[in-house]
């Protein structure tokens, strides 16, 4: 096969060889652009747009925190006298909001209960916290770390009242 190609190539005029070589270079450039450069550039543009949207959302969220500071009135929260009461209430709300599969740990400590999530959908997690707050149970410690879009890692601490 290569001998046939070499023979056909040698029979071509110098001008035809130059035109074919030019066409091969053009095709190589087009293929590189279509198969390598274009997908990489498109992904880069999409990631930059995603970053800008995330920054705008973060800015809006920070503005909302300033506009609506948390006010705490005395005696407005639920007060549990034992850890078992607190744990039962938390487990019930986790079950009601279907968050038990995402829960990594629920551990008692000296003053209350810590609930840990490794990867939980952020909207469901914050809806659960909102539900607890509406019921009057406010966490004393919250640590939320974004894992990927819409998924967070979180640790929430609740305290047994006196």
PDB file of N, CA and C in Angstrom, residues 41-91:
ATOM      1  N   UNK A  41     -11.883  25.459  25.198  1.00  0.00           N
ATOM      2  CA  UNK A  41     -12.275  26.865  25.309  1.00  0.00           C
ATOM      3  C   UNK A  41     -13.735  27.003  25.757  1.00  0.00           C
ATOM      4  N   UNK A  42     -14.597  26.160  25.239  1.00  0.00           N
ATOM      5  CA  UNK A  42     -16.012  26.201  25.615  1.00  0.00           C
ATOM      6  C   UNK A  42     -16.170  25.883  27.113  1.00  0.00           C
ATOM      7  N   UNK A  43     -15.452  24.863  27.596  1.00  0.00           N
ATOM      8  CA  UNK A  43     -15.487  24.525  29.021  1.00  0.00           C
ATOM      9  C   UNK A  43     -14.957  25.653  29.886  1.00  0.00           C
ATOM     10  N   UNK A  44     -13.910  26.312  29.426  1.00  0.00           N
ATOM     11  CA  UNK A  44     -13.340  27.437  30.170  1.00  0.00           C
ATOM     12  C   UNK A  44     -14.347  28.576  30.280  1.00  0.00           C
ATOM     13  N   UNK A  45     -15.006  28.909  29.173  1.00  0.00           N
ATOM     14  CA  UNK A  45     -15.992  29.993  29.172  1.00  0.00           C
ATOM     15  C   UNK A  45     -17.148  29.647  30.106  1.00  0.00           C
ATOM     16  N   UNK A  46     -17.620  28.400  30.065  1.00  0.00           N
ATOM     17  CA  UNK A  46     -18.722  27.993  30.937  1.00  0.00           C
ATOM     18  C   UNK A  46     -18.316  28.050  32.408  1.00  0.00           C
ATOM     19  N   UNK A  47     -17.102  27.634  32.711  1.00  0.00           N
ATOM     20  CA  UNK A  47     -16.658  27.670  34.110  1.00  0.00           C
ATOM     21  C   UNK A  47     -16.498  29.108  34.598  1.00  0.00           C
ATOM     22  N   UNK A  48     -16.053  30.010  33.729  1.00  0.00           N
ATOM     23  CA  UNK A  48     -15.932  31.412  34.124  1.00  0.00           C
ATOM     24  C   UNK A  48     -17.316  32.014  34.371  1.00  0.00           C
ATOM     25  N   UNK A  49     -18.292  31.670  33.535  1.00  0.00           N
ATOM     26  CA  UNK A  49     -19.656  32.156  33.745  1.00  0.00           C
ATOM     27  C   UNK A  49     -20.231  31.601  35.044  1.00  0.00           C
ATOM     28  N   UNK A  50     -19.959  30.325  35.311  1.00  0.00           N
ATOM     29  CA  UNK A  50     -20.414  29.715  36.563  1.00  0.00           C
ATOM     30  C   UNK A  50     -19.792  30.390  37.774  1.00  0.00           C
ATOM     31  N   UNK A  51     -18.511  30.718  37.663  1.00  0.00           N
ATOM     32  CA  UNK A  51     -17.832  31.398  38.765  1.00  0.00           C
ATOM     33  C   UNK A  51     -18.426  32.785  38.992  1.00  0.00           C
ATOM     34  N   UNK A  52     -18.708  33.510  37.909  1.00  0.00           N
ATOM     35  CA  UNK A  52     -19.299  34.842  38.043  1.00  0.00           C
ATOM     36  C   UNK A  52     -20.686  34.752  38.687  1.00  0.00           C
ATOM     37  N   UNK A  53     -21.467  33.747  38.301  1.00  0.00           N
ATOM     38  CA  UNK A  53     -22.795  33.573  38.891  1.00  0.00           C
ATOM     39  C   UNK A  53     -22.673  33.235  40.371  1.00  0.00           C
ATOM     40  N   UNK A  54     -21.730  32.356  40.702  1.00  0.00           N
ATOM     41  CA  UNK A  54     -21.532  31.985  42.104  1.00  0.00           C
ATOM     42  C   UNK A  54     -21.087  33.196  42.931  1.00  0.00           C
ATOM     43  N   UNK A  55     -20.225  34.019  42.375  1.00  0.00           N
ATOM     44  CA  UNK A  55     -19.771  35.221  43.091  1.00  0.00           C
ATOM     45  C   UNK A  55     -20.943  36.196  43.287  1.00  0.00           C
ATOM     46  N   UNK A  56     -21.790  36.335  42.265  1.00  0.00           N
ATOM     47  CA  UNK A  56     -22.954  37.214  42.391  1.00  0.00           C
ATOM     48  C   UNK A  56     -23.915  36.672  43.448  1.00  0.00           C
ATOM     49  N   UNK A  57     -24.127  35.357  43.461  1.00  0.00           N
ATOM     50  CA  UNK A  57     -24.992  34.748  44.472  1.00  0.00           C
ATOM     51  C   UNK A  57     -24.410  34.945  45.875  1.00  0.00           C
ATOM     52  N   UNK A  58     -23.109  34.790  45.996  1.00  0.00           N
ATOM     53  CA  UNK A  58     -22.442  34.958  47.285  1.00  0.00           C
ATOM     54  C   UNK A  58     -22.579  36.405  47.764  1.00  0.00           C
ATOM     55  N   UNK A  59     -22.392  37.346  46.847  1.00  0.00           N
ATOM     56  CA  UNK A  59     -22.535  38.758  47.193  1.00  0.00           C
ATOM     57  C   UNK A  59     -23.956  39.056  47.653  1.00  0.00           C
ATOM     58  N   UNK A  60     -24.939  38.519  46.925  1.00  0.00           N
ATOM     59  CA  UNK A  60     -26.339  38.732  47.295  1.00  0.00           C
ATOM     60  C   UNK A  60     -26.611  38.152  48.681  1.00  0.00           C
ATOM     61  N   UNK A  61     -26.090  36.947  48.934  1.00  0.00           N
ATOM     62  CA  UNK A  61     -26.293  36.306  50.227  1.00  0.00           C
ATOM     63  C   UNK A  61     -25.681  37.139  51.352  1.00  0.00           C
ATOM     64  N   UNK A  62     -24.490  37.657  51.130  1.00  0.00           N
ATOM     65  CA  UNK A  62     -23.865  38.519  52.142  1.00  0.00           C
ATOM     66  C   UNK A  62     -24.687  39.785  52.385  1.00  0.00           C
ATOM     67  N   UNK A  63     -25.260  40.350  51.337  1.00  0.00           N
ATOM     68  CA  UNK A  63     -26.110  41.532  51.487  1.00  0.00           C
ATOM     69  C   UNK A  63     -27.364  41.194  52.298  1.00  0.00           C
ATOM     70  N   UNK A  64     -27.913  40.007  52.079  1.00  0.00           N
ATOM     71  CA  UNK A  64     -29.111  39.603  52.818  1.00  0.00           C
ATOM     72  C   UNK A  64     -28.808  39.415  54.298  1.00  0.00           C
ATOM     73  N   UNK A  65     -27.627  38.915  54.614  1.00  0.00           N
ATOM     74  CA  UNK A  65     -27.241  38.734  56.014  1.00  0.00           C
ATOM     75  C   UNK A  65     -27.167  40.083  56.706  1.00  0.00           C
ATOM     76  N   UNK A  66     -26.628  41.086  56.004  1.00  0.00           N
ATOM     77  CA  UNK A  66     -26.526  42.421  56.586  1.00  0.00           C
ATOM     78  C   UNK A  66     -27.912  43.053  56.729  1.00  0.00           C
ATOM     79  N   UNK A  67     -28.777  42.865  55.731  1.00  0.00           N
ATOM     80  CA  UNK A  67     -30.120  43.465  55.763  1.00  0.00           C
ATOM     81  C   UNK A  67     -31.003  42.839  56.833  1.00  0.00           C
ATOM     82  N   UNK A  68     -30.828  41.553  57.075  1.00  0.00           N
ATOM     83  CA  UNK A  68     -31.700  40.832  58.001  1.00  0.00           C
ATOM     84  C   UNK A  68     -30.865  40.176  59.104  1.00  0.00           C
ATOM     85  N   UNK A  69     -30.383  40.958  60.034  1.00  0.00           N
ATOM     86  CA  UNK A  69     -29.579  40.354  61.097  1.00  0.00           C
ATOM     87  C   UNK A  69     -30.431  39.428  61.956  1.00  0.00           C
ATOM     88  N   UNK A  70     -29.792  38.441  62.508  1.00  0.00           N
ATOM     89  CA  UNK A  70     -30.488  37.466  63.349  1.00  0.00           C
ATOM     90  C   UNK A  70     -30.796  38.114  64.689  1.00  0.00           C
ATOM     91  N   UNK A  71     -32.042  38.071  65.044  1.00  0.00           N
ATOM     92  CA  UNK A  71     -32.446  38.593  66.344  1.00  0.00           C
ATOM     93  C   UNK A  71     -32.881  37.427  67.203  1.00  0.00           C
ATOM     94  N   UNK A  72     -32.457  37.458  68.433  1.00  0.00           N
ATOM     95  CA  UNK A  72     -32.786  36.377  69.338  1.00  0.00           C
ATOM     96  C   UNK A  72     -33.473  36.953  70.558  1.00  0.00           C
ATOM     97  N   UNK A  73     -34.692  36.507  70.763  1.00  0.00           N
ATOM     98  CA  UNK A  73     -35.399  36.960  71.951  1.00  0.00           C
ATOM     99  C   UNK A  73     -35.261  35.898  73.036  1.00  0.00           C
ATOM    100  N   UNK A  74     -35.277  36.338  74.234  1.00  0.00           N
ATOM    101  CA  UNK A  74     -35.092  35.416  75.356  1.00  0.00           C
ATOM    102  C   UNK A  74     -36.270  34.454  75.439  1.00  0.00           C
ATOM    103  N   UNK A  75     -35.975  33.191  75.576  1.00  0.00           N
ATOM    104  CA  UNK A  75     -37.006  32.187  75.763  1.00  0.00           C
ATOM    105  C   UNK A  75     -37.767  31.802  74.505  1.00  0.00           C
ATOM    106  N   UNK A  76     -37.289  32.198  73.321  1.00  0.00           N
ATOM    107  CA  UNK A  76     -38.042  31.899  72.114  1.00  0.00           C
ATOM    108  C   UNK A  76     -37.759  30.496  71.582  1.00  0.00           C
ATOM    109  N   UNK A  77     -36.678  29.863  71.999  1.00  0.00           N
ATOM    110  CA  UNK A  77     -36.313  28.553  71.468  1.00  0.00           C
ATOM    111  C   UNK A  77     -36.884  27.418  72.287  1.00  0.00           C
ATOM    112  N   UNK A  78     -36.928  26.257  71.648  1.00  0.00           N
ATOM    113  CA  UNK A  78     -37.313  25.054  72.375  1.00  0.00           C
ATOM    114  C   UNK A  78     -36.214  24.723  73.360  1.00  0.00           C
ATOM    115  N   UNK A  79     -36.592  24.279  74.523  1.00  0.00           N
ATOM    116  CA  UNK A  79     -35.609  23.906  75.522  1.00  0.00           C
ATOM    117  C   UNK A  79     -35.832  22.440  75.866  1.00  0.00           C
ATOM    118  N   UNK A  80     -34.815  21.647  75.634  1.00  0.00           N
ATOM    119  CA  UNK A  80     -34.860  20.234  75.981  1.00  0.00           C
ATOM    120  C   UNK A  80     -34.014  20.043  77.227  1.00  0.00           C
ATOM    121  N   UNK A  81     -34.541  19.264  78.160  1.00  0.00           N
ATOM    122  CA  UNK A  81     -33.809  19.066  79.404  1.00  0.00           C
ATOM    123  C   UNK A  81     -32.861  17.884  79.340  1.00  0.00           C
ATOM    124  N   UNK A  82     -33.074  16.969  78.397  1.00  0.00           N
ATOM    125  CA  UNK A  82     -32.185  15.812  78.272  1.00  0.00           C
ATOM    126  C   UNK A  82     -31.724  15.669  76.826  1.00  0.00           C
ATOM    127  N   UNK A  83     -30.594  15.008  76.682  1.00  0.00           N
ATOM    128  CA  UNK A  83     -30.065  14.749  75.344  1.00  0.00           C
ATOM    129  C   UNK A  83     -30.971  13.809  74.560  1.00  0.00           C
ATOM    130  N   UNK A  84     -31.607  12.879  75.241  1.00  0.00           N
ATOM    131  CA  UNK A  84     -32.472  11.928  74.532  1.00  0.00           C
ATOM    132  C   UNK A  84     -33.690  12.638  73.939  1.00  0.00           C
ATOM    133  N   UNK A  85     -34.239  13.622  74.646  1.00  0.00           N
ATOM    134  CA  UNK A  85     -35.352  14.398  74.081  1.00  0.00           C
ATOM    135  C   UNK A  85     -34.893  15.172  72.843  1.00  0.00           C
ATOM    136  N   UNK A  86     -33.738  15.794  72.973  1.00  0.00           N
ATOM    137  CA  UNK A  86     -33.184  16.565  71.862  1.00  0.00           C
ATOM    138  C   UNK A  86     -32.886  15.655  70.674  1.00  0.00           C
ATOM    139  N   UNK A  87     -32.262  14.510  70.937  1.00  0.00           N
ATOM    140  CA  UNK A  87     -31.922  13.579  69.854  1.00  0.00           C
ATOM    141  C   UNK A  87     -33.183  13.042  69.191  1.00  0.00           C
ATOM    142  N   UNK A  88     -34.200  12.726  69.967  1.00  0.00           N
ATOM    143  CA  UNK A  88     -35.447  12.235  69.395  1.00  0.00           C
ATOM    144  C   UNK A  88     -36.088  13.260  68.475  1.00  0.00           C
ATOM    145  N   UNK A  89     -36.101  14.501  68.898  1.00  0.00           N
ATOM    146  CA  UNK A  89     -36.685  15.569  68.084  1.00  0.00           C
ATOM    147  C   UNK A  89     -35.888  15.769  66.790  1.00  0.00           C
ATOM    148  N   UNK A  90     -34.569  15.767  66.897  1.00  0.00           N
ATOM    149  CA  UNK A  90     -33.724  15.945  65.710  1.00  0.00           C
ATOM    150  C   UNK A  90     -33.903  14.780  64.754  1.00  0.00           C
ATOM    151  N   UNK A  91     -33.895  13.552  65.269  1.00  0.00           N
ATOM    152  CA  UNK A  91     -34.069  12.384  64.401  1.00  0.00           C
ATOM    153  C   UNK A  91     -35.427  12.403  63.710  1.00  0.00           C
TER     154      UNK A  91
END
